[in-house]
Structures are given as C-alpha cells and as structure tokens.
Short mmCIF file of N, CA and C in Angstrom, two decimals:
data_model
loop_
_atom_site.label_atom_id
_atom_site.label_comp_id
_atom_site.label_asym_id
_atom_site.label_seq_id
_atom_site.Cartn_x
_atom_site.Cartn_y
_atom_site.Cartn_z
N MET A 205 22.67 -19.93 -80.98
CA MET A 205 22.51 -20.15 -79.56
C MET A 205 22.79 -21.62 -79.23
N LYS A 206 23.53 -21.84 -78.14
CA LYS A 206 23.84 -23.20 -77.70
C LYS A 206 22.71 -23.70 -76.80
N PRO A 207 22.52 -25.01 -76.74
CA PRO A 207 21.36 -25.55 -76.01
C PRO A 207 21.32 -25.26 -74.51
N LEU A 208 22.47 -25.08 -73.86
CA LEU A 208 22.46 -24.84 -72.41
C LEU A 208 22.73 -23.38 -72.03
N GLU A 209 22.67 -22.46 -72.99
CA GLU A 209 22.85 -21.04 -72.64
C GLU A 209 21.81 -20.63 -71.63
N GLY A 210 22.26 -19.88 -70.62
CA GLY A 210 21.37 -19.45 -69.54
C GLY A 210 21.37 -20.37 -68.34
N ILE A 211 21.96 -21.56 -68.48
CA ILE A 211 22.05 -22.52 -67.36
C ILE A 211 23.32 -22.22 -66.57
N VAL A 212 23.19 -22.18 -65.24
CA VAL A 212 24.34 -21.95 -64.36
C VAL A 212 24.62 -23.24 -63.61
N VAL A 213 25.90 -23.66 -63.64
CA VAL A 213 26.32 -24.89 -62.99
C VAL A 213 27.34 -24.57 -61.90
N ALA A 214 27.05 -24.98 -60.68
CA ALA A 214 28.02 -24.91 -59.59
C ALA A 214 28.84 -26.20 -59.66
N ASP A 215 30.13 -26.06 -59.87
CA ASP A 215 31.03 -27.18 -60.13
C ASP A 215 31.92 -27.44 -58.92
N LEU A 216 31.60 -28.47 -58.15
CA LEU A 216 32.41 -28.86 -57.00
C LEU A 216 33.17 -30.13 -57.33
N THR A 217 33.81 -30.14 -58.49
CA THR A 217 34.50 -31.35 -58.95
C THR A 217 36.00 -31.11 -59.03
N ARG A 218 36.74 -32.24 -59.10
CA ARG A 218 38.17 -32.16 -59.28
C ARG A 218 38.68 -33.41 -59.97
N VAL A 219 39.91 -33.36 -60.38
CA VAL A 219 40.62 -34.41 -61.11
C VAL A 219 40.04 -34.53 -62.51
N LEU A 220 39.36 -35.61 -62.88
CA LEU A 220 38.99 -35.76 -64.29
C LEU A 220 37.51 -36.02 -64.55
N SER A 221 36.89 -36.96 -63.88
CA SER A 221 35.51 -37.32 -64.24
C SER A 221 34.55 -36.14 -64.10
N GLY A 222 34.60 -35.46 -62.96
CA GLY A 222 33.72 -34.31 -62.75
C GLY A 222 34.05 -33.13 -63.65
N PRO A 223 35.33 -32.71 -63.69
CA PRO A 223 35.67 -31.60 -64.58
C PRO A 223 35.35 -31.88 -66.05
N TRP A 224 35.49 -33.13 -66.48
CA TRP A 224 35.15 -33.43 -67.88
C TRP A 224 33.65 -33.31 -68.10
N CYS A 225 32.87 -33.76 -67.14
CA CYS A 225 31.42 -33.62 -67.21
C CYS A 225 31.03 -32.15 -67.37
N THR A 226 31.57 -31.30 -66.50
CA THR A 226 31.19 -29.88 -66.54
C THR A 226 31.81 -29.17 -67.75
N ARG A 227 32.92 -29.69 -68.29
CA ARG A 227 33.49 -29.14 -69.53
C ARG A 227 32.50 -29.34 -70.67
N ILE A 228 31.89 -30.50 -70.73
CA ILE A 228 30.90 -30.77 -71.78
C ILE A 228 29.71 -29.83 -71.63
N LEU A 229 29.27 -29.61 -70.38
CA LEU A 229 28.17 -28.67 -70.15
C LEU A 229 28.57 -27.26 -70.60
N SER A 230 29.82 -26.89 -70.35
CA SER A 230 30.33 -25.58 -70.81
C SER A 230 30.32 -25.50 -72.33
N ASP A 231 30.79 -26.56 -72.98
CA ASP A 231 30.80 -26.59 -74.45
C ASP A 231 29.39 -26.43 -75.02
N LEU A 232 28.39 -26.88 -74.25
CA LEU A 232 27.00 -26.78 -74.69
C LEU A 232 26.36 -25.44 -74.30
N GLY A 233 27.17 -24.54 -73.71
CA GLY A 233 26.70 -23.19 -73.44
C GLY A 233 26.44 -22.83 -72.00
N ALA A 234 26.53 -23.79 -71.07
CA ALA A 234 26.27 -23.48 -69.66
C ALA A 234 27.40 -22.62 -69.08
N ARG A 235 27.05 -21.82 -68.11
CA ARG A 235 28.04 -21.04 -67.37
C ARG A 235 28.48 -21.91 -66.19
N ILE A 236 29.76 -22.23 -66.12
CA ILE A 236 30.29 -23.11 -65.09
C ILE A 236 31.08 -22.28 -64.09
N ILE A 237 30.74 -22.42 -62.82
CA ILE A 237 31.49 -21.75 -61.75
C ILE A 237 32.12 -22.84 -60.91
N LYS A 238 33.42 -23.02 -61.10
CA LYS A 238 34.18 -24.07 -60.42
C LYS A 238 34.59 -23.58 -59.03
N VAL A 239 34.27 -24.37 -58.02
CA VAL A 239 34.61 -24.06 -56.64
C VAL A 239 35.81 -24.93 -56.25
N GLU A 240 36.89 -24.27 -55.83
CA GLU A 240 38.10 -24.99 -55.44
C GLU A 240 38.52 -24.64 -54.03
N ASP A 241 39.20 -25.57 -53.39
CA ASP A 241 39.76 -25.35 -52.06
C ASP A 241 40.81 -24.26 -52.14
N PRO A 242 40.77 -23.24 -51.26
CA PRO A 242 41.74 -22.15 -51.34
C PRO A 242 43.16 -22.57 -51.00
N ASN A 243 43.32 -23.67 -50.30
CA ASN A 243 44.66 -24.12 -49.92
C ASN A 243 45.32 -24.99 -50.98
N PHE A 244 44.52 -25.80 -51.68
CA PHE A 244 45.09 -26.77 -52.61
C PHE A 244 44.59 -26.62 -54.04
N GLY A 245 43.43 -26.02 -54.21
CA GLY A 245 42.83 -25.97 -55.54
C GLY A 245 42.52 -27.38 -56.02
N ASP A 246 42.35 -27.53 -57.30
CA ASP A 246 42.17 -28.85 -57.90
C ASP A 246 43.56 -29.49 -57.94
N GLY A 247 43.69 -30.69 -57.43
CA GLY A 247 44.99 -31.34 -57.37
C GLY A 247 45.69 -31.50 -58.71
N THR A 248 44.94 -31.43 -59.80
CA THR A 248 45.55 -31.61 -61.12
C THR A 248 46.22 -30.35 -61.65
N ARG A 249 46.16 -29.26 -60.93
CA ARG A 249 46.82 -28.03 -61.40
C ARG A 249 48.32 -28.23 -61.60
N GLY A 250 48.91 -29.19 -60.93
CA GLY A 250 50.35 -29.43 -61.06
C GLY A 250 50.70 -30.71 -61.79
N PHE A 251 49.71 -31.42 -62.36
CA PHE A 251 49.97 -32.69 -63.04
C PHE A 251 50.62 -32.49 -64.39
N GLY A 252 51.50 -33.40 -64.75
CA GLY A 252 51.99 -33.55 -66.12
C GLY A 252 52.65 -32.33 -66.72
N THR A 253 52.48 -32.20 -68.02
CA THR A 253 53.08 -31.13 -68.79
C THR A 253 52.50 -29.78 -68.38
N LEU A 254 53.39 -28.82 -68.11
CA LEU A 254 52.93 -27.49 -67.75
C LEU A 254 53.00 -26.57 -68.96
N LEU A 255 52.02 -25.69 -69.08
CA LEU A 255 51.92 -24.79 -70.22
C LEU A 255 52.43 -23.40 -69.86
N LYS A 256 53.01 -22.72 -70.85
CA LYS A 256 53.41 -21.33 -70.67
C LYS A 256 52.32 -20.45 -71.27
N LYS A 257 52.10 -19.29 -70.65
CA LYS A 257 51.12 -18.35 -71.19
C LYS A 257 51.67 -17.72 -72.47
N ASP A 258 52.95 -17.42 -72.47
CA ASP A 258 53.59 -16.87 -73.66
C ASP A 258 55.09 -17.16 -73.57
N GLU A 259 55.81 -16.92 -74.64
CA GLU A 259 57.24 -17.24 -74.70
C GLU A 259 58.07 -16.42 -73.72
N ALA A 260 57.60 -15.23 -73.32
CA ALA A 260 58.36 -14.39 -72.39
C ALA A 260 58.30 -14.92 -70.95
N GLN A 261 57.37 -15.79 -70.68
CA GLN A 261 57.20 -16.32 -69.33
C GLN A 261 58.34 -17.30 -69.04
N ASP A 262 58.98 -17.11 -67.90
CA ASP A 262 60.12 -17.95 -67.54
C ASP A 262 59.72 -19.36 -67.13
N GLU A 263 58.65 -19.48 -66.37
CA GLU A 263 58.27 -20.79 -65.87
C GLU A 263 56.87 -21.17 -66.33
N SER A 264 56.69 -22.44 -66.53
CA SER A 264 55.37 -22.96 -66.85
C SER A 264 54.58 -23.05 -65.56
N THR A 265 53.33 -22.62 -65.61
CA THR A 265 52.55 -22.59 -64.38
C THR A 265 51.20 -23.28 -64.49
N ARG A 266 50.78 -23.63 -65.69
CA ARG A 266 49.45 -24.23 -65.85
C ARG A 266 49.60 -25.65 -66.39
N SER A 267 48.93 -26.58 -65.76
CA SER A 267 48.98 -27.96 -66.18
C SER A 267 48.06 -28.19 -67.39
N ALA A 268 48.58 -28.84 -68.40
CA ALA A 268 47.75 -29.20 -69.55
C ALA A 268 46.65 -30.16 -69.11
N TYR A 269 46.96 -31.04 -68.17
CA TYR A 269 45.99 -32.00 -67.64
C TYR A 269 44.83 -31.26 -66.97
N PHE A 270 45.14 -30.15 -66.28
CA PHE A 270 44.09 -29.35 -65.64
C PHE A 270 43.36 -28.49 -66.66
N ALA A 271 44.10 -27.87 -67.58
CA ALA A 271 43.52 -26.90 -68.50
C ALA A 271 42.46 -27.50 -69.43
N GLN A 272 42.72 -28.68 -69.94
CA GLN A 272 41.80 -29.27 -70.93
C GLN A 272 40.39 -29.46 -70.38
N PRO A 273 40.18 -30.16 -69.25
CA PRO A 273 38.80 -30.34 -68.79
C PRO A 273 38.22 -29.13 -68.05
N ASN A 274 39.03 -28.10 -67.83
CA ASN A 274 38.54 -26.95 -67.06
C ASN A 274 38.47 -25.65 -67.86
N CYS A 275 38.74 -25.71 -69.16
CA CYS A 275 38.69 -24.47 -69.93
C CYS A 275 37.23 -24.00 -70.05
N GLY A 276 37.07 -22.71 -70.18
CA GLY A 276 35.74 -22.14 -70.33
C GLY A 276 34.97 -21.97 -69.04
N LYS A 277 35.64 -22.14 -67.91
CA LYS A 277 34.97 -22.05 -66.61
C LYS A 277 35.43 -20.82 -65.85
N GLU A 278 34.57 -20.35 -64.98
CA GLU A 278 34.95 -19.35 -63.99
C GLU A 278 35.35 -20.11 -62.74
N SER A 279 36.09 -19.47 -61.84
CA SER A 279 36.56 -20.19 -60.67
C SER A 279 36.50 -19.31 -59.43
N ILE A 280 36.22 -19.95 -58.30
CA ILE A 280 36.22 -19.26 -57.01
C ILE A 280 36.83 -20.22 -55.99
N ALA A 281 37.61 -19.68 -55.07
CA ALA A 281 38.21 -20.48 -54.01
C ALA A 281 37.39 -20.33 -52.74
N LEU A 282 36.85 -21.44 -52.24
CA LEU A 282 36.04 -21.43 -51.02
C LEU A 282 36.44 -22.61 -50.14
N ASP A 283 36.56 -22.35 -48.85
CA ASP A 283 36.79 -23.40 -47.87
C ASP A 283 35.42 -23.80 -47.33
N LEU A 284 34.93 -24.95 -47.75
CA LEU A 284 33.56 -25.35 -47.41
C LEU A 284 33.41 -25.82 -45.97
N LYS A 285 34.45 -25.66 -45.17
CA LYS A 285 34.36 -25.93 -43.74
C LYS A 285 34.24 -24.63 -42.95
N VAL A 286 34.25 -23.49 -43.65
CA VAL A 286 34.19 -22.16 -43.01
C VAL A 286 32.81 -21.54 -43.31
N ALA A 287 32.14 -21.07 -42.27
CA ALA A 287 30.77 -20.57 -42.40
C ALA A 287 30.62 -19.47 -43.45
N LYS A 288 31.53 -18.48 -43.48
CA LYS A 288 31.37 -17.39 -44.45
C LYS A 288 31.53 -17.88 -45.89
N ASP A 289 32.39 -18.88 -46.09
CA ASP A 289 32.55 -19.44 -47.44
C ASP A 289 31.34 -20.30 -47.82
N LYS A 290 30.77 -21.02 -46.84
CA LYS A 290 29.56 -21.79 -47.11
C LYS A 290 28.41 -20.85 -47.47
N ALA A 291 28.37 -19.67 -46.86
CA ALA A 291 27.32 -18.69 -47.18
C ALA A 291 27.47 -18.23 -48.64
N ILE A 292 28.70 -18.10 -49.11
CA ILE A 292 28.94 -17.72 -50.52
C ILE A 292 28.47 -18.85 -51.43
N LEU A 293 28.79 -20.09 -51.06
CA LEU A 293 28.31 -21.23 -51.86
C LEU A 293 26.78 -21.27 -51.86
N ASP A 294 26.17 -21.04 -50.72
CA ASP A 294 24.71 -21.04 -50.64
C ASP A 294 24.11 -19.99 -51.59
N ASN A 295 24.73 -18.83 -51.64
CA ASN A 295 24.29 -17.76 -52.55
C ASN A 295 24.40 -18.23 -54.00
N LEU A 296 25.50 -18.92 -54.31
CA LEU A 296 25.68 -19.46 -55.66
C LEU A 296 24.60 -20.50 -55.96
N LEU A 297 24.34 -21.39 -55.01
CA LEU A 297 23.35 -22.45 -55.23
C LEU A 297 21.94 -21.89 -55.39
N GLU A 298 21.65 -20.76 -54.76
CA GLU A 298 20.34 -20.12 -54.95
C GLU A 298 20.14 -19.68 -56.39
N ARG A 299 21.22 -19.32 -57.07
CA ARG A 299 21.14 -18.84 -58.46
C ARG A 299 21.43 -19.93 -59.48
N ALA A 300 22.00 -21.06 -59.03
CA ALA A 300 22.40 -22.12 -59.95
C ALA A 300 21.21 -22.99 -60.35
N ASP A 301 21.36 -23.64 -61.48
CA ASP A 301 20.38 -24.61 -61.96
C ASP A 301 20.84 -26.04 -61.65
N VAL A 302 22.16 -26.23 -61.63
CA VAL A 302 22.74 -27.56 -61.48
C VAL A 302 23.92 -27.50 -60.52
N LEU A 303 24.08 -28.53 -59.70
CA LEU A 303 25.25 -28.72 -58.85
C LEU A 303 25.86 -30.06 -59.23
N VAL A 304 27.15 -30.03 -59.59
CA VAL A 304 27.87 -31.27 -59.92
C VAL A 304 28.99 -31.43 -58.91
N GLU A 305 29.08 -32.63 -58.30
CA GLU A 305 30.16 -32.89 -57.34
C GLU A 305 30.69 -34.31 -57.55
N ASN A 306 31.97 -34.49 -57.22
CA ASN A 306 32.54 -35.84 -57.28
C ASN A 306 33.44 -36.12 -56.08
N PHE A 307 32.99 -35.66 -54.91
CA PHE A 307 33.68 -36.03 -53.67
C PHE A 307 33.44 -37.51 -53.39
N ARG A 308 34.23 -38.06 -52.49
CA ARG A 308 33.96 -39.41 -52.01
C ARG A 308 32.55 -39.45 -51.41
N PRO A 309 31.85 -40.57 -51.52
CA PRO A 309 30.53 -40.66 -50.89
C PRO A 309 30.62 -40.30 -49.40
N GLY A 310 29.69 -39.46 -48.96
CA GLY A 310 29.64 -39.04 -47.56
C GLY A 310 30.24 -37.67 -47.30
N VAL A 311 31.09 -37.18 -48.18
CA VAL A 311 31.73 -35.88 -47.95
C VAL A 311 30.71 -34.75 -48.03
N MET A 312 29.84 -34.79 -49.02
CA MET A 312 28.83 -33.73 -49.14
C MET A 312 27.94 -33.70 -47.90
N GLU A 313 27.62 -34.86 -47.35
CA GLU A 313 26.82 -34.91 -46.13
C GLU A 313 27.57 -34.27 -44.97
N LYS A 314 28.85 -34.58 -44.82
CA LYS A 314 29.66 -33.98 -43.75
C LYS A 314 29.73 -32.46 -43.88
N LEU A 315 29.73 -31.98 -45.11
CA LEU A 315 29.78 -30.53 -45.35
C LEU A 315 28.42 -29.86 -45.19
N GLY A 316 27.36 -30.66 -45.02
CA GLY A 316 26.02 -30.10 -44.89
C GLY A 316 25.28 -29.97 -46.20
N TYR A 317 25.74 -30.70 -47.23
CA TYR A 317 25.15 -30.59 -48.56
C TYR A 317 24.70 -31.95 -49.11
N ALA A 318 24.20 -32.83 -48.24
CA ALA A 318 23.62 -34.08 -48.72
C ALA A 318 22.37 -33.75 -49.54
N TRP A 319 21.99 -34.64 -50.45
CA TRP A 319 20.85 -34.38 -51.33
C TRP A 319 19.58 -33.96 -50.59
N PRO A 320 19.15 -34.63 -49.52
CA PRO A 320 17.91 -34.19 -48.87
C PRO A 320 17.99 -32.73 -48.38
N THR A 321 19.14 -32.34 -47.86
CA THR A 321 19.33 -30.96 -47.38
C THR A 321 19.35 -29.99 -48.54
N VAL A 322 20.10 -30.32 -49.58
CA VAL A 322 20.19 -29.46 -50.77
C VAL A 322 18.82 -29.30 -51.40
N HIS A 323 18.09 -30.40 -51.56
CA HIS A 323 16.78 -30.35 -52.20
C HIS A 323 15.79 -29.52 -51.39
N ALA A 324 15.84 -29.64 -50.06
CA ALA A 324 14.94 -28.86 -49.21
C ALA A 324 15.25 -27.37 -49.29
N ARG A 325 16.52 -27.02 -49.34
CA ARG A 325 16.92 -25.61 -49.35
C ARG A 325 16.87 -24.98 -50.74
N PHE A 326 17.14 -25.78 -51.78
CA PHE A 326 17.19 -25.27 -53.16
C PHE A 326 16.38 -26.21 -54.05
N PRO A 327 15.06 -26.16 -53.95
CA PRO A 327 14.21 -27.16 -54.62
C PRO A 327 14.32 -27.21 -56.13
N LYS A 328 14.72 -26.13 -56.78
CA LYS A 328 14.82 -26.16 -58.25
C LYS A 328 16.17 -26.71 -58.73
N LEU A 329 17.11 -26.90 -57.80
CA LEU A 329 18.46 -27.32 -58.15
C LEU A 329 18.50 -28.81 -58.53
N ILE A 330 19.19 -29.11 -59.63
CA ILE A 330 19.47 -30.48 -60.03
C ILE A 330 20.85 -30.81 -59.51
N MET A 331 21.00 -31.97 -58.86
CA MET A 331 22.30 -32.35 -58.30
C MET A 331 22.79 -33.63 -58.96
N CYS A 332 24.04 -33.59 -59.41
CA CYS A 332 24.68 -34.75 -60.02
C CYS A 332 25.88 -35.13 -59.15
N SER A 333 25.87 -36.35 -58.63
CA SER A 333 26.98 -36.85 -57.82
C SER A 333 27.68 -37.96 -58.59
N ILE A 334 28.98 -37.77 -58.84
CA ILE A 334 29.77 -38.72 -59.61
C ILE A 334 30.71 -39.46 -58.66
N SER A 335 30.68 -40.79 -58.74
CA SER A 335 31.64 -41.58 -57.97
C SER A 335 31.96 -42.85 -58.76
N GLY A 336 33.11 -43.39 -58.53
CA GLY A 336 33.55 -44.56 -59.28
C GLY A 336 32.75 -45.81 -59.00
N PHE A 337 32.29 -45.97 -57.76
CA PHE A 337 31.61 -47.20 -57.38
C PHE A 337 30.25 -46.94 -56.75
N GLY A 338 29.66 -45.78 -56.98
CA GLY A 338 28.34 -45.47 -56.46
C GLY A 338 28.40 -44.86 -55.07
N GLN A 339 27.25 -44.40 -54.61
CA GLN A 339 27.15 -43.73 -53.31
C GLN A 339 26.99 -44.72 -52.16
N THR A 340 26.54 -45.93 -52.45
CA THR A 340 26.35 -46.96 -51.42
C THR A 340 26.90 -48.27 -51.96
N GLY A 341 26.99 -49.26 -51.12
CA GLY A 341 27.44 -50.57 -51.56
C GLY A 341 28.84 -50.90 -51.06
N PRO A 342 29.27 -52.12 -51.30
CA PRO A 342 30.52 -52.59 -50.71
C PRO A 342 31.78 -51.88 -51.19
N LEU A 343 31.78 -51.32 -52.38
CA LEU A 343 32.97 -50.64 -52.90
C LEU A 343 32.85 -49.13 -52.87
N SER A 344 31.78 -48.59 -52.33
CA SER A 344 31.52 -47.14 -52.43
C SER A 344 32.63 -46.27 -51.84
N GLN A 345 33.35 -46.77 -50.84
CA GLN A 345 34.40 -45.96 -50.22
C GLN A 345 35.77 -46.16 -50.86
N LYS A 346 35.85 -46.99 -51.87
CA LYS A 346 37.12 -47.22 -52.57
C LYS A 346 37.43 -46.07 -53.51
N LYS A 347 38.71 -45.76 -53.65
CA LYS A 347 39.13 -44.76 -54.62
C LYS A 347 38.94 -45.34 -56.02
N ALA A 348 38.66 -44.47 -56.96
CA ALA A 348 38.40 -44.93 -58.32
C ALA A 348 39.16 -44.09 -59.33
N VAL A 349 40.48 -44.07 -59.20
CA VAL A 349 41.29 -43.35 -60.18
C VAL A 349 41.54 -44.26 -61.38
N ASP A 350 42.05 -43.68 -62.45
CA ASP A 350 42.21 -44.36 -63.72
C ASP A 350 42.93 -45.70 -63.62
N THR A 351 44.09 -45.75 -62.97
CA THR A 351 44.84 -47.01 -62.94
C THR A 351 44.10 -48.09 -62.16
N ILE A 352 43.35 -47.72 -61.15
CA ILE A 352 42.58 -48.72 -60.39
C ILE A 352 41.48 -49.30 -61.27
N ILE A 353 40.77 -48.45 -61.98
CA ILE A 353 39.71 -48.93 -62.87
C ILE A 353 40.31 -49.83 -63.96
N GLN A 354 41.46 -49.41 -64.52
CA GLN A 354 42.12 -50.25 -65.52
C GLN A 354 42.52 -51.60 -64.95
N ALA A 355 43.06 -51.59 -63.73
CA ALA A 355 43.48 -52.86 -63.11
C ALA A 355 42.28 -53.76 -62.85
N MET A 356 41.20 -53.20 -62.33
CA MET A 356 40.03 -54.01 -62.02
C MET A 356 39.37 -54.56 -63.28
N SER A 357 39.43 -53.80 -64.38
CA SER A 357 38.80 -54.25 -65.62
C SER A 357 39.67 -55.23 -66.39
N GLY A 358 40.96 -55.28 -66.06
CA GLY A 358 41.87 -56.18 -66.77
C GLY A 358 42.63 -55.51 -67.89
N ILE A 359 42.26 -54.30 -68.26
CA ILE A 359 42.93 -53.64 -69.38
C ILE A 359 44.38 -53.29 -69.06
N LEU A 360 44.70 -53.10 -67.80
CA LEU A 360 46.07 -52.79 -67.41
C LEU A 360 47.01 -53.93 -67.77
N GLU A 361 46.49 -55.13 -67.80
CA GLU A 361 47.28 -56.31 -68.18
C GLU A 361 47.81 -56.17 -69.60
N GLN A 362 47.13 -55.37 -70.41
CA GLN A 362 47.51 -55.20 -71.82
C GLN A 362 48.58 -54.13 -72.03
N THR A 363 48.97 -53.41 -71.00
CA THR A 363 49.93 -52.33 -71.16
C THR A 363 51.35 -52.82 -70.89
N GLY A 364 52.31 -52.08 -71.39
CA GLY A 364 53.71 -52.41 -71.13
C GLY A 364 54.22 -53.49 -72.06
N ASP A 365 55.51 -53.70 -72.03
CA ASP A 365 56.20 -54.68 -72.84
C ASP A 365 56.47 -55.90 -71.96
N PRO A 366 55.96 -57.09 -72.34
CA PRO A 366 56.15 -58.27 -71.49
C PRO A 366 57.61 -58.61 -71.20
N SER A 367 58.53 -58.21 -72.10
CA SER A 367 59.94 -58.51 -71.89
C SER A 367 60.62 -57.50 -70.97
N ASP A 368 59.94 -56.39 -70.68
CA ASP A 368 60.50 -55.34 -69.82
C ASP A 368 60.19 -55.66 -68.37
N LYS A 369 61.22 -55.95 -67.59
CA LYS A 369 61.01 -56.30 -66.18
C LYS A 369 60.46 -55.13 -65.38
N ASN A 370 60.60 -53.90 -65.87
CA ASN A 370 60.10 -52.73 -65.16
C ASN A 370 58.74 -52.27 -65.67
N GLY A 371 58.20 -52.94 -66.67
CA GLY A 371 56.90 -52.56 -67.21
C GLY A 371 55.79 -52.86 -66.22
N ILE A 372 54.67 -52.19 -66.40
CA ILE A 372 53.52 -52.42 -65.52
C ILE A 372 52.88 -53.74 -65.92
N LYS A 373 52.77 -54.64 -64.98
CA LYS A 373 52.14 -55.92 -65.25
C LYS A 373 50.76 -55.99 -64.58
N LYS A 374 50.75 -55.89 -63.27
CA LYS A 374 49.52 -55.94 -62.52
C LYS A 374 49.65 -55.02 -61.32
N ILE A 375 48.57 -54.39 -60.97
CA ILE A 375 48.54 -53.57 -59.75
C ILE A 375 47.55 -54.23 -58.81
N PRO A 376 48.00 -54.70 -57.64
CA PRO A 376 47.05 -55.32 -56.71
C PRO A 376 46.03 -54.31 -56.21
N TYR A 377 44.83 -54.77 -56.01
CA TYR A 377 43.77 -53.91 -55.53
C TYR A 377 43.05 -54.62 -54.40
N ASP A 378 42.98 -53.93 -53.26
CA ASP A 378 42.24 -54.55 -52.15
C ASP A 378 41.31 -53.58 -51.50
#
C-alpha cells in the first residue's frame, strides 16, 4: 500500500510546477483529478517533442513535456466561469481531500474559490496554492516561468557559448 492511497486531489494546475507537485502525490498513491479548460486544456499539451501512441499512428498528438508531469491522472474539462461547470467542481471538492492550484494570485478569488470561501464551504479540504513570487508582495503579479527564474537568479548567464553571437546572454526582466 502506498502512503497516500485513498486521498483524492483536485488538480487545478498547469504547465510544470503544479503538475509536478500533483505527479508526486500520484506516485505516492493519491487519486489525482486534473481539471482543464475545455477550450485550451493545459498549455503544455503542444510543447516540445510529441509522442505517438503506436507506430501505426500517422501523427504525434501527445507532448512529452505534458505527459511526464501528468501521467497517472484522471482528467476533466471544466469552464470555471460557467455555473454548471462550477457545480461539477464543487461536487468534486466535496469529495476531495486536497485542492492544488497554480493560477496567478487573485484568479481563484475571481472564480469564487479564494481560501476563506473554500475553507468555509469545504472545511476538511486542504488547499495548496503555488506561485513563483507568493500570493502577496511587490512581485506577486509577475510571471514566473523557467527562463525568468533563471535570469533573475543569474544562472541564465551561464548558458550558451560566449563566442556565439546568437547565444542567450541575458534576458531583461522588468
């Protein structure tokens, strides 16, 4: 038996930090139900190398970048701006033990799922909010994708060939 068997996680994450978090929970035995936008899904579904299901398949349709942090999960498409879809999410949250999200700070509040509201409606639910620069503070509204974090930390300076005029040297961040 895995340590998190019997735990249900509502996964409102996308790209990498959130999906990787919930992938680890899945590896530990939790049941992960990933909620994606019905119009766009997780934006990483089309990133990078695409995988074929089998050799007979003509076109690659699954992104390796998406597949790795999202394997072992169930998925549902919900538009969280539509009342009937929010009712489905509410039903999921009533049965879930954990909610993980990595929207920009303030998005969950706009959708009606800020922590005080979630806690009042689903008191047993644990909520994890992931953001690059925290939920409050001077940088909270800044995007925090990989290259930005690398640039801010200085590690991006170490990439590329100094003699290559087209190599990545510095990415300005404001």
